[in-house]
mmCIF file of N, CA and C in Angstrom:
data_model
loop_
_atom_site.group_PDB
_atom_site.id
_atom_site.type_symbol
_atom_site.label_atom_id
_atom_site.label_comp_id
_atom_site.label_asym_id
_atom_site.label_seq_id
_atom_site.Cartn_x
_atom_site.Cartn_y
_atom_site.Cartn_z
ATOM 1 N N UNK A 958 147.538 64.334 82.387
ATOM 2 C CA UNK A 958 147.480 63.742 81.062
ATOM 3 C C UNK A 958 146.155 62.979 80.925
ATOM 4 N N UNK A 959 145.498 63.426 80.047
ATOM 5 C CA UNK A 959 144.256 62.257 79.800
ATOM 6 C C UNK A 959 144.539 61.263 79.091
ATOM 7 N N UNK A 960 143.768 59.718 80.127
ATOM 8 C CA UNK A 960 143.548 58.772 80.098
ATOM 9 C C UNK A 960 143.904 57.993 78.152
ATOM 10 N N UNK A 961 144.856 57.593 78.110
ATOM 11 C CA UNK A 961 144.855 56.944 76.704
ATOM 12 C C UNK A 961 145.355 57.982 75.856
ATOM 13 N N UNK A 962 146.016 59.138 76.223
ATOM 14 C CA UNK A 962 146.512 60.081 75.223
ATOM 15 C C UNK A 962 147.257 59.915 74.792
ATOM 16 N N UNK A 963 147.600 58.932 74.064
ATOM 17 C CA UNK A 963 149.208 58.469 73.021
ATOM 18 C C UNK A 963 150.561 58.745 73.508
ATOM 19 N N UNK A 964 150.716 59.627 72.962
ATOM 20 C CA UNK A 964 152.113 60.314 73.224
ATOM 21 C C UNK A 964 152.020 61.311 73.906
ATOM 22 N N UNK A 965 151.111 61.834 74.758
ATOM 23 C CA UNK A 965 150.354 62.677 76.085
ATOM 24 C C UNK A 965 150.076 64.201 75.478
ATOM 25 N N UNK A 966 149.841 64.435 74.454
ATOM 26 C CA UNK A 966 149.458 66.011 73.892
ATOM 27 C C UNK A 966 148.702 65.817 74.057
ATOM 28 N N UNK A 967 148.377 67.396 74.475
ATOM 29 C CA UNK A 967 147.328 68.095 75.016
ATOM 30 C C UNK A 967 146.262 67.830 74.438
ATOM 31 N N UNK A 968 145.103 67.533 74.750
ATOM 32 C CA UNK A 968 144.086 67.018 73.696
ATOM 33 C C UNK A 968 143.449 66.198 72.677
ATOM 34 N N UNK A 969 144.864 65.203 73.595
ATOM 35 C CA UNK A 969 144.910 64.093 71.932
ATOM 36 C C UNK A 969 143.661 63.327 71.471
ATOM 37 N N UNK A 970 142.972 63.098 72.507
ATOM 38 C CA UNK A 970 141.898 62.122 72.488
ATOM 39 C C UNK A 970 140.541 63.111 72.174
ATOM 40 N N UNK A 971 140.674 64.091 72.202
ATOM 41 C CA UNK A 971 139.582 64.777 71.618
ATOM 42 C C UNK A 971 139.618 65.316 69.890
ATOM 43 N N UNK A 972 141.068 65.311 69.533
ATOM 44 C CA UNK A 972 141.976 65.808 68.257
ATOM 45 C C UNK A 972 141.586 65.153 68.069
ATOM 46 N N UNK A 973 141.731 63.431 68.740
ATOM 47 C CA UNK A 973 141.398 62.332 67.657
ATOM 48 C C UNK A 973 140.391 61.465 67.423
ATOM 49 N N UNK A 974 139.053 62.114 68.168
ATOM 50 C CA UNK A 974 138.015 61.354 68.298
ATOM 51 C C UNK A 974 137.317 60.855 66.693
ATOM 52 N N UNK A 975 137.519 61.715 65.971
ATOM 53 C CA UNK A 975 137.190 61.225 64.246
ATOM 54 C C UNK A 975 137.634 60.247 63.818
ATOM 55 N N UNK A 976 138.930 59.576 64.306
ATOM 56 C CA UNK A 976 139.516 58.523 64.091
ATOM 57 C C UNK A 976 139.291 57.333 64.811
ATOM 58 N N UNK A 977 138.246 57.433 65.568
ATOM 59 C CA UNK A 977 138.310 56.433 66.103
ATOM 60 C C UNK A 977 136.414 55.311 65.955
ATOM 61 N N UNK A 978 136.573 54.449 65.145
ATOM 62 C CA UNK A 978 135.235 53.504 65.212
ATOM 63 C C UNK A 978 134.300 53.823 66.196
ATOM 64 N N UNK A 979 132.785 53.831 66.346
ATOM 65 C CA UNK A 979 132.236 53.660 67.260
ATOM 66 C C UNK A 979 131.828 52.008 67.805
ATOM 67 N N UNK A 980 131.693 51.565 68.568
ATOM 68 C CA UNK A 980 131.291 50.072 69.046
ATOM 69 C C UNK A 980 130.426 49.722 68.241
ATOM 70 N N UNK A 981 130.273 48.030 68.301
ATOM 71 C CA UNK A 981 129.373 47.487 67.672
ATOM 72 C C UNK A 981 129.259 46.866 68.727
ATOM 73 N N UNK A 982 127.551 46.206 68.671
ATOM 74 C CA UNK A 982 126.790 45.330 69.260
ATOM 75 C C UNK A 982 127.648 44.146 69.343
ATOM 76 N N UNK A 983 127.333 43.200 70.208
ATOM 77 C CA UNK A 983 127.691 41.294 70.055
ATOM 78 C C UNK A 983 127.260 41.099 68.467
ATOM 79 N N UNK A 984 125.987 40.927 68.440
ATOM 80 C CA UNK A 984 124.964 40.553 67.273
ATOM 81 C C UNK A 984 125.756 41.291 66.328
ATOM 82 N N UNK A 985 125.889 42.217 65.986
ATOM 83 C CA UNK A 985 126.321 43.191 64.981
ATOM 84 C C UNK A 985 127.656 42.891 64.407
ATOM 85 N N UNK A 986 128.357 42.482 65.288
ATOM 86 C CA UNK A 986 129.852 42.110 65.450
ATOM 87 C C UNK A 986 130.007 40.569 64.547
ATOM 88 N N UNK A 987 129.289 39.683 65.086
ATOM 89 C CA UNK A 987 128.904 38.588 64.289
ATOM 90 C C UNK A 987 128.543 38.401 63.127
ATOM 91 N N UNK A 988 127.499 39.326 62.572
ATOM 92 C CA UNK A 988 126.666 39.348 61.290
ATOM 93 C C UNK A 988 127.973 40.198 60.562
ATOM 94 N N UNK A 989 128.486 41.368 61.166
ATOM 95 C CA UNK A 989 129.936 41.930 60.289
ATOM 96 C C UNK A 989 130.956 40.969 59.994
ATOM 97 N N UNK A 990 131.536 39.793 60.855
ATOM 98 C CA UNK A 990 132.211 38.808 60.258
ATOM 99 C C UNK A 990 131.641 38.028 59.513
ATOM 100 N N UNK A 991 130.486 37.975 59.796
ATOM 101 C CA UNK A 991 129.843 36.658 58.671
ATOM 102 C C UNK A 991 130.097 37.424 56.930
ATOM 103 N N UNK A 992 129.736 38.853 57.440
ATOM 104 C CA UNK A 992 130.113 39.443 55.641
ATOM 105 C C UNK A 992 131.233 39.902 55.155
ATOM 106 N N UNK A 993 132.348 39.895 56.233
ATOM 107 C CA UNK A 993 133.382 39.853 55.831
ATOM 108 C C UNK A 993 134.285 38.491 55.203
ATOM 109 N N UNK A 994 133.401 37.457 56.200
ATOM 110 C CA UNK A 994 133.807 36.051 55.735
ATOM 111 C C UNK A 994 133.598 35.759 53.851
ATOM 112 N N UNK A 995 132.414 36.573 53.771
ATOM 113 C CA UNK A 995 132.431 36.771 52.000
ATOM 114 C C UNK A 995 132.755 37.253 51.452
ATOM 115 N N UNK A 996 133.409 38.514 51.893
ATOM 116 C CA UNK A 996 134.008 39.643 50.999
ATOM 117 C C UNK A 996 135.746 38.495 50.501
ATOM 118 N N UNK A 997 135.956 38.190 51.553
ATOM 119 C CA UNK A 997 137.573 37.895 51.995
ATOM 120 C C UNK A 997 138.013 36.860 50.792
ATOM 121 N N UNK A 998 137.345 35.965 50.495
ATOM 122 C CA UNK A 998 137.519 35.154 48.909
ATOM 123 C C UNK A 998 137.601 35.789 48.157
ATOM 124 N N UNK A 999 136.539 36.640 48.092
ATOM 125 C CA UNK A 999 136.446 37.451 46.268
ATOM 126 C C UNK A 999 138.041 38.565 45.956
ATOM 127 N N UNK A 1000 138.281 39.268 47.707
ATOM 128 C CA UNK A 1000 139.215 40.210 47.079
ATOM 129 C C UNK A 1000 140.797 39.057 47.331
ATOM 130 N N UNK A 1001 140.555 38.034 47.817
ATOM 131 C CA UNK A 1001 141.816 37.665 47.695
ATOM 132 C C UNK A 1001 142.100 36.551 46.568
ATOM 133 N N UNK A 1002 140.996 36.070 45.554
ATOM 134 C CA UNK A 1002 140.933 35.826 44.460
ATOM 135 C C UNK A 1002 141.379 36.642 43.388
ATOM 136 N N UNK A 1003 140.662 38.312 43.548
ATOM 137 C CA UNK A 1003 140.690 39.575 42.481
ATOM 138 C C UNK A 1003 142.875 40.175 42.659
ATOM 139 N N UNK A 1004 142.843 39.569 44.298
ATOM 140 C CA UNK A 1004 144.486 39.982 44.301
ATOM 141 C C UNK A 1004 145.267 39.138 43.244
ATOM 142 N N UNK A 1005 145.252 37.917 43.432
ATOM 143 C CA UNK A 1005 145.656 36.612 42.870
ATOM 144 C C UNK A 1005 145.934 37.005 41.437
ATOM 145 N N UNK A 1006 144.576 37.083 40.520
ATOM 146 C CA UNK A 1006 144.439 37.507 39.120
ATOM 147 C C UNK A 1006 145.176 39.603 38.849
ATOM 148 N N UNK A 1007 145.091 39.933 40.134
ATOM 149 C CA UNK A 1007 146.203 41.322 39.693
ATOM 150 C C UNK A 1007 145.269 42.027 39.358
ATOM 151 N N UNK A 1008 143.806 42.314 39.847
ATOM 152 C CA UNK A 1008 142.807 43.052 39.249
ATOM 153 C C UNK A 1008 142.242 43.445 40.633
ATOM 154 N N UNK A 1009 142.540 45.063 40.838
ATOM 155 C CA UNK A 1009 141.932 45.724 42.038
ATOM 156 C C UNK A 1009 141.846 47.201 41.790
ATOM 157 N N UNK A 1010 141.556 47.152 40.496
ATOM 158 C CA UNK A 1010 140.896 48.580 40.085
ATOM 159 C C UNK A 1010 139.225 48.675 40.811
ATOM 160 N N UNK A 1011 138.912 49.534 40.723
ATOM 161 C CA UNK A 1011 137.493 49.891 42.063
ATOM 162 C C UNK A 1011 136.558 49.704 41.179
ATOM 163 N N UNK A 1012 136.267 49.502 39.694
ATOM 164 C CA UNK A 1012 135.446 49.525 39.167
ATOM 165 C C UNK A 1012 135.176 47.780 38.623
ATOM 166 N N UNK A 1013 136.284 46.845 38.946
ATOM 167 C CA UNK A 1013 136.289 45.660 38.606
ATOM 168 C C UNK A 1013 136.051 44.727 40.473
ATOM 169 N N UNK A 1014 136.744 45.480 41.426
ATOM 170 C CA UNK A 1014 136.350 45.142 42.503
ATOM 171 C C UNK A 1014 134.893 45.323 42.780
ATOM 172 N N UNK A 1015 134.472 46.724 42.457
ATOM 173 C CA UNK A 1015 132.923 46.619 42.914
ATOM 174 C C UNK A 1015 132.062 45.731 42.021
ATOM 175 N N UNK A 1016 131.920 45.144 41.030
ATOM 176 C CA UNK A 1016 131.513 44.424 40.236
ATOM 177 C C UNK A 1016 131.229 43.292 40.874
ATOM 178 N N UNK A 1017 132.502 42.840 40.916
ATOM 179 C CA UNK A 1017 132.559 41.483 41.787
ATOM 180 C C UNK A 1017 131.989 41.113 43.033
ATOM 181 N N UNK A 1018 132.049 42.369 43.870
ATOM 182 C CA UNK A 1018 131.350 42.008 45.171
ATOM 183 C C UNK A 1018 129.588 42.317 44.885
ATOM 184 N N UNK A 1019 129.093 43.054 43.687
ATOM 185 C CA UNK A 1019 128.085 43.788 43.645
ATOM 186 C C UNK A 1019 127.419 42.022 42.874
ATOM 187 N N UNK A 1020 128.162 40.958 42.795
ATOM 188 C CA UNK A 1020 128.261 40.121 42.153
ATOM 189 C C UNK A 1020 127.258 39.071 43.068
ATOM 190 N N UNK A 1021 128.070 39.426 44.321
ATOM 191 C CA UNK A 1021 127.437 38.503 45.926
ATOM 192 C C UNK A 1021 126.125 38.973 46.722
ATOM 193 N N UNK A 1022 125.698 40.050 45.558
ATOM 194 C CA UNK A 1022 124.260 40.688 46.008
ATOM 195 C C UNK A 1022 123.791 41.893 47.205
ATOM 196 N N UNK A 1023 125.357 42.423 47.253
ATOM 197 C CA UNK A 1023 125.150 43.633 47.965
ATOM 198 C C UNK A 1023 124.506 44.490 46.661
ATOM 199 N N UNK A 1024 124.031 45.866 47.478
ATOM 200 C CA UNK A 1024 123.698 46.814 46.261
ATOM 201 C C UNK A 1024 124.457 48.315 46.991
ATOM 202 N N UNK A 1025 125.288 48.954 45.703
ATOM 203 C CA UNK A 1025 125.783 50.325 45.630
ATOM 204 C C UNK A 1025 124.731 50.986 46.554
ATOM 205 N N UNK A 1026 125.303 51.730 47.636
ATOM 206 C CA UNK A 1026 125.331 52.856 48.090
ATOM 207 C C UNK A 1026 125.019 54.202 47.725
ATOM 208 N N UNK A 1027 123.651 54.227 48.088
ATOM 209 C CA UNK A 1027 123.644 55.622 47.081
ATOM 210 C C UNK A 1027 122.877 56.784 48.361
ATOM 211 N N UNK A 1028 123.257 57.993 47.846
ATOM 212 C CA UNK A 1028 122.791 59.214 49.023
ATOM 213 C C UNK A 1028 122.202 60.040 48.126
ATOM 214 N N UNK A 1029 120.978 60.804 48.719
ATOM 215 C CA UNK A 1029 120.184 61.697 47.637
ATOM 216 C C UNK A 1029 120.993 63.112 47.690
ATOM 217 N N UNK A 1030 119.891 64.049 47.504
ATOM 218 C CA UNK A 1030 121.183 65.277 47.407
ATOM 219 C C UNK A 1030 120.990 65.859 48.560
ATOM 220 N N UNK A 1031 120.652 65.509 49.773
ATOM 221 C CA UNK A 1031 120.885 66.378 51.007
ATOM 222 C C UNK A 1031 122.018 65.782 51.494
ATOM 223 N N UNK A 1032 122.431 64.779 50.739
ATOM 224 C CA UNK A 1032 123.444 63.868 51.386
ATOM 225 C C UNK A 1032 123.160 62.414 52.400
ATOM 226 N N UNK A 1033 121.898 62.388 52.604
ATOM 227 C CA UNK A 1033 121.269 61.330 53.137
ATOM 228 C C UNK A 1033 121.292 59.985 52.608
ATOM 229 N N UNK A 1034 121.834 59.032 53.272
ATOM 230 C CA UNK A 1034 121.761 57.757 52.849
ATOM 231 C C UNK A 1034 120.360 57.127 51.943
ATOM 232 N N UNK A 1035 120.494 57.002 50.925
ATOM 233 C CA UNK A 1035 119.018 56.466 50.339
ATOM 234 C C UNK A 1035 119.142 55.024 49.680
ATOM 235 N N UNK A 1036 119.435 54.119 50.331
ATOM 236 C CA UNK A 1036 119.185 52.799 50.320
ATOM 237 C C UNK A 1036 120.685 52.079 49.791
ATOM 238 N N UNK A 1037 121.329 50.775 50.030
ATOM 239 C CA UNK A 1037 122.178 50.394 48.909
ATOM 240 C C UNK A 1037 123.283 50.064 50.342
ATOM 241 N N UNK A 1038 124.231 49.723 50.331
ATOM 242 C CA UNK A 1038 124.898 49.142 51.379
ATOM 243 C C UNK A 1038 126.500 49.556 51.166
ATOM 244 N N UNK A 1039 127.196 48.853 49.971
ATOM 245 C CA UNK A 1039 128.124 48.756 49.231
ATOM 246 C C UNK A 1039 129.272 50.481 48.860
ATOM 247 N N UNK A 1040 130.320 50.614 49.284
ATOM 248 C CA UNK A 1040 131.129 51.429 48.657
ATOM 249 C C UNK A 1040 131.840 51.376 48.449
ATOM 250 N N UNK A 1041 132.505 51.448 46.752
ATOM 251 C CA UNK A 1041 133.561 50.938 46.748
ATOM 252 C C UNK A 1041 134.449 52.537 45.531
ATOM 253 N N UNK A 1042 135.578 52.665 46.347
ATOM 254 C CA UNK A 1042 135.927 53.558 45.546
ATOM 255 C C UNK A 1042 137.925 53.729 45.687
ATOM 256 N N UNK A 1043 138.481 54.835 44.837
ATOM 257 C CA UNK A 1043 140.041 54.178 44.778
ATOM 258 C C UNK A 1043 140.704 54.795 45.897
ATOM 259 N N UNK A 1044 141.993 54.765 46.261
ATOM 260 C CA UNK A 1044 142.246 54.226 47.789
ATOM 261 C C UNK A 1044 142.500 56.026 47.912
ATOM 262 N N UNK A 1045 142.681 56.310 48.653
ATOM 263 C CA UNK A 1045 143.089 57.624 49.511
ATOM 264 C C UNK A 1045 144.488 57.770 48.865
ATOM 265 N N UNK A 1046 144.742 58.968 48.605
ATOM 266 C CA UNK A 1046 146.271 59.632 48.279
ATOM 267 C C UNK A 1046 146.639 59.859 49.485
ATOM 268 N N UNK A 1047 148.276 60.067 49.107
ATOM 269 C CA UNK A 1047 148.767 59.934 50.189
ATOM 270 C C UNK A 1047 150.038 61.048 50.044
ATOM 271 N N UNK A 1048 151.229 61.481 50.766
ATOM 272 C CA UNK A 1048 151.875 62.617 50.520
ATOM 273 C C UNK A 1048 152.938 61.583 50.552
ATOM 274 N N UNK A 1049 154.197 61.300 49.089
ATOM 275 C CA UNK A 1049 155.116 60.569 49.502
ATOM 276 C C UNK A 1049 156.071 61.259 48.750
ATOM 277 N N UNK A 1050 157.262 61.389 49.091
ATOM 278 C CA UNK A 1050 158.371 61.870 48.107
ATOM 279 C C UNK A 1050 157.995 63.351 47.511
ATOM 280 N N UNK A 1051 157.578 64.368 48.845
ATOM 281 C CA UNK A 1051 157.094 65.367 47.998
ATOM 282 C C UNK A 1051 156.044 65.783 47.150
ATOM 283 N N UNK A 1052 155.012 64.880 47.019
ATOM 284 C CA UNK A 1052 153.912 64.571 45.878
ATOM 285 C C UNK A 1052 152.597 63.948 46.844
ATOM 286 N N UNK A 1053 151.752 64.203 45.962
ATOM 287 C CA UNK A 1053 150.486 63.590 46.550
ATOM 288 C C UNK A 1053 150.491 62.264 45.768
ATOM 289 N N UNK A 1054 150.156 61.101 45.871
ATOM 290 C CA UNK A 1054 149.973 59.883 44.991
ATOM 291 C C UNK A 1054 149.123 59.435 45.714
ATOM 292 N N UNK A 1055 148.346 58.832 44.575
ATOM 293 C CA UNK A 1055 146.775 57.561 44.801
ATOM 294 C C UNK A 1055 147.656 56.081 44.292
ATOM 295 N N UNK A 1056 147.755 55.665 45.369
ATOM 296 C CA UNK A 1056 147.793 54.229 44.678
ATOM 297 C C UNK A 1056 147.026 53.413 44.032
ATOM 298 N N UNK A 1057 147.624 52.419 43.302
ATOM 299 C CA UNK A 1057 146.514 51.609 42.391
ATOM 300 C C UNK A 1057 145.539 50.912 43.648
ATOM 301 N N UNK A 1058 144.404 50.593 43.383
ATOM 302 C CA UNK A 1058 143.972 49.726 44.505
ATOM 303 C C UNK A 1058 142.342 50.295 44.899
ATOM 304 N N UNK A 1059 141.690 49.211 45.420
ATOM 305 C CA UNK A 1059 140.187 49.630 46.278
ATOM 306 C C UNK A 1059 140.455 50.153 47.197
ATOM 307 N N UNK A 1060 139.257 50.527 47.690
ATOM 308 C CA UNK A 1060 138.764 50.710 49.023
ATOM 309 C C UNK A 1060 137.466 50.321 49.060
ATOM 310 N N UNK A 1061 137.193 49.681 49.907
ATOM 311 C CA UNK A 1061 135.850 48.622 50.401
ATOM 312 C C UNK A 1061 134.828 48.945 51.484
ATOM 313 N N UNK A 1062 134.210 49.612 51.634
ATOM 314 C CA UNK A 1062 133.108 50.365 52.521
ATOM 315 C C UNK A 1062 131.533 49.252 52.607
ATOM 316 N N UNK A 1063 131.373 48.364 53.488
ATOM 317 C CA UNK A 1063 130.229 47.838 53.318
ATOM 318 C C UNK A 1063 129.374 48.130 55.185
ATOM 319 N N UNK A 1064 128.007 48.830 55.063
ATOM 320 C CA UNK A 1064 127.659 48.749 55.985
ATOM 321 C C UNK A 1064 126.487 47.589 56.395
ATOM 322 N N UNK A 1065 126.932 46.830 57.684
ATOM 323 C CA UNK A 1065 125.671 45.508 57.746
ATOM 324 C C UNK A 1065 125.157 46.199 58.275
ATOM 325 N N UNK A 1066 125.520 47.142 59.631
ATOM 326 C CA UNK A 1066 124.019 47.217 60.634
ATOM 327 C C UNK A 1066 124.493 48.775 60.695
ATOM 328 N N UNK A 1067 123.609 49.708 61.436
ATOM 329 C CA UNK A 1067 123.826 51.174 61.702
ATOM 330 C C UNK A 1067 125.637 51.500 62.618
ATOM 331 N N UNK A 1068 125.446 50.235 63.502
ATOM 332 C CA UNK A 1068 126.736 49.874 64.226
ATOM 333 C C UNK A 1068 127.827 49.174 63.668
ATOM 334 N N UNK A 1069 127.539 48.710 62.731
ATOM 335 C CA UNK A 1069 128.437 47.549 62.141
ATOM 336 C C UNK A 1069 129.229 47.722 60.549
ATOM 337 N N UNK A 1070 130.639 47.725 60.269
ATOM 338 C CA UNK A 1070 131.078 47.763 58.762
ATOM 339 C C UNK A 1070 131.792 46.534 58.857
ATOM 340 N N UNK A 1071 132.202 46.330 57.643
ATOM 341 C CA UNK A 1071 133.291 45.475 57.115
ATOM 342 C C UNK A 1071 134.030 46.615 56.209
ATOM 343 N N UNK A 1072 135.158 46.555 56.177
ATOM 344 C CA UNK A 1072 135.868 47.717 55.611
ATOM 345 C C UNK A 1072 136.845 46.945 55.363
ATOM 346 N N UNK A 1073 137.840 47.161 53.711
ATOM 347 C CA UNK A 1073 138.366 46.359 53.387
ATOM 348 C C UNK A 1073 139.731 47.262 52.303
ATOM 349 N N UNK A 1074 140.026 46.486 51.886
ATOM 350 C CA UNK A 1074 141.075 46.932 50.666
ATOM 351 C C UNK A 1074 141.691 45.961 49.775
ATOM 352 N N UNK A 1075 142.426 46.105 48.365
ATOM 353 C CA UNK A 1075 142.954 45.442 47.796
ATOM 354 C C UNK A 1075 143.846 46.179 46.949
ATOM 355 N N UNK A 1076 145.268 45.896 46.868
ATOM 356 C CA UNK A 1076 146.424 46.964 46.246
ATOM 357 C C UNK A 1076 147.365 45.748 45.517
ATOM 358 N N UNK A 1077 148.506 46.667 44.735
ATOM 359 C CA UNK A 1077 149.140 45.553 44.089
ATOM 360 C C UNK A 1077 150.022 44.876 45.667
ATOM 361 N N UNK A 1078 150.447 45.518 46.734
ATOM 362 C CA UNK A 1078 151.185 44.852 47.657
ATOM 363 C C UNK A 1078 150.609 43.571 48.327
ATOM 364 N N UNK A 1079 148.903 43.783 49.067
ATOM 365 C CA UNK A 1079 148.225 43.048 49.698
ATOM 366 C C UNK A 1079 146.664 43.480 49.759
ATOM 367 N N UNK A 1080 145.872 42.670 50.564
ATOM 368 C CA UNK A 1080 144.560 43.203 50.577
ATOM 369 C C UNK A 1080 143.994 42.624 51.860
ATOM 370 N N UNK A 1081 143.033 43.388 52.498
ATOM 371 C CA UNK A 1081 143.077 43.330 53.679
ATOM 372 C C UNK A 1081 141.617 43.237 54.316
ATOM 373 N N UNK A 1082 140.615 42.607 55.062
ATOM 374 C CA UNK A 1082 139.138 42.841 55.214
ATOM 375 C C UNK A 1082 139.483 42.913 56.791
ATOM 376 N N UNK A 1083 138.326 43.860 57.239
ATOM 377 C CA UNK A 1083 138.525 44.120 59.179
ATOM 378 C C UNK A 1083 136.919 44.181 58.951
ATOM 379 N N UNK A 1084 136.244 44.082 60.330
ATOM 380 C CA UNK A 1084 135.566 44.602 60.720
ATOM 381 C C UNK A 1084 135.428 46.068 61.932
ATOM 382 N N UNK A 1085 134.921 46.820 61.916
ATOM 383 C CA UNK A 1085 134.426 47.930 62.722
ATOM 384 C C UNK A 1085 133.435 48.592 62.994
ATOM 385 N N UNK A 1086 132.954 49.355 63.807
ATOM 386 C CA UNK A 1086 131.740 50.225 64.004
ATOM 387 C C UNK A 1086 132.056 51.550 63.222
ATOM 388 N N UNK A 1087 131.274 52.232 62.630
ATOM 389 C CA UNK A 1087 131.400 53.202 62.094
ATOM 390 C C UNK A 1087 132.358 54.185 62.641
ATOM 391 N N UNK A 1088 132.652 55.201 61.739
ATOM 392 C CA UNK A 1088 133.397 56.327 62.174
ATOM 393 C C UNK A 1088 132.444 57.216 62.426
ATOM 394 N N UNK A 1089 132.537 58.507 63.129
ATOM 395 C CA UNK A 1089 131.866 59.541 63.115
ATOM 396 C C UNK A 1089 131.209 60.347 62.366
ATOM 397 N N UNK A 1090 132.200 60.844 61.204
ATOM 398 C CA UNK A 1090 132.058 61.766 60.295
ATOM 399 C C UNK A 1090 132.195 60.861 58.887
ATOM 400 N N UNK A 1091 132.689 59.667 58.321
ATOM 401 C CA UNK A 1091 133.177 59.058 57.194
ATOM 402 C C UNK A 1091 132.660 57.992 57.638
ATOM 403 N N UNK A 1092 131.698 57.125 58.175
ATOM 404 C CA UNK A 1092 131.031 55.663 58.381
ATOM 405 C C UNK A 1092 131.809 55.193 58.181
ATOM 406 N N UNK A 1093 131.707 53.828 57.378
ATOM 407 C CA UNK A 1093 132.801 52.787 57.483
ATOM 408 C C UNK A 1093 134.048 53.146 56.886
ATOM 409 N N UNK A 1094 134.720 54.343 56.335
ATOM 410 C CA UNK A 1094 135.756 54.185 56.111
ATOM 411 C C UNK A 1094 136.263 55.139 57.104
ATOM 412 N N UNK A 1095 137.272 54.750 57.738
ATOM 413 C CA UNK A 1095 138.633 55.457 58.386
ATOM 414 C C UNK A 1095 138.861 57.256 57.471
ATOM 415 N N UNK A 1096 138.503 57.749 58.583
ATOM 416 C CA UNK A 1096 139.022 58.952 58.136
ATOM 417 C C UNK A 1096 140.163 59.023 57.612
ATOM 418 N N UNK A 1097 141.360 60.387 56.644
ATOM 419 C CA UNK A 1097 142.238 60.001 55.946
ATOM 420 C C UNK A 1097 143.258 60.997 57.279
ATOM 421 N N UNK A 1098 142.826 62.054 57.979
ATOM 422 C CA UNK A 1098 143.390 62.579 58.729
ATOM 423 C C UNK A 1098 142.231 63.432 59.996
ATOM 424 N N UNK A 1099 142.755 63.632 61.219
ATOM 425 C CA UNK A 1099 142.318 64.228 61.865
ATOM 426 C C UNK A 1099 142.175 66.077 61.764
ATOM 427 N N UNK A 1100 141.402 66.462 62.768
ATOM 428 C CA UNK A 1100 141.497 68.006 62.647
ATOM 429 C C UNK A 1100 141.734 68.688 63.731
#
């Protein structure tokens, strides 16, 4: 069985390497809480008032002087930090459904996110190292 394989299938840790953050630095790790320490008011203020549509969340944080995220058309990152967009569907009761709610993508360093959320239930800020294939946000499934 390899080392850390969940529930010990065959391959798990290679199935699931997309899912899993890469490390962050000390330094990196620090400067990601310090911007999560700012994110964490605004979306648990925006919970409070019942407003976590992605277009009123990004506002607000775009408010604290991050700038939108933008990629040219090879797909290449071309300057901007900030992503904010609506949460991942999900398969419930037979159906695909998007819940109401953000999703919060901010990158500080090449190693470093703050990744976040805000829904009508709760809202939530972490820090992590990027993903593989989806940077700071958590892939929605493996392959």
């Amino acid at each position: 069985m390899e080392p850390g394989a969940g529930d010990g299938a065959p391959h798990y840790n290679e199935n699931n390497g997309s899912r899993r953050p890469g490390a962050m630095s000390p330094a990196s790790a620090t400067d990601a809480a310090r911007e999560a320490d700012r994110i964490r008011p605004v979306l648990k203020r925006l919970w409070g008032q019942k407003k976590w549509d992605p277009a009123t969340v990004r506002a607000a944080l775009l408010h604290l002087g991050y700038e939108e995220e933008r990629t040219g058309s090879n797909g290449k990152p071309h300057g901007g930090t900030l992503t904010v967009r609506a949460m991942n569907s999900r398969f419930t009761d037979g159906r695909e459904v998007t819940p109401e709610g953000a999703s919060v993508g901010l990158r500080v360093h090449d190693d470093a996110c703050v990744t976040a959320f805000v829904q009508k239930s709760n809202y939530e800020v972490t820090t992590n190292g990027p993903y593989p294939e989806t940077g700071c946000f958590e892939p929605p499934f493996g392959h």
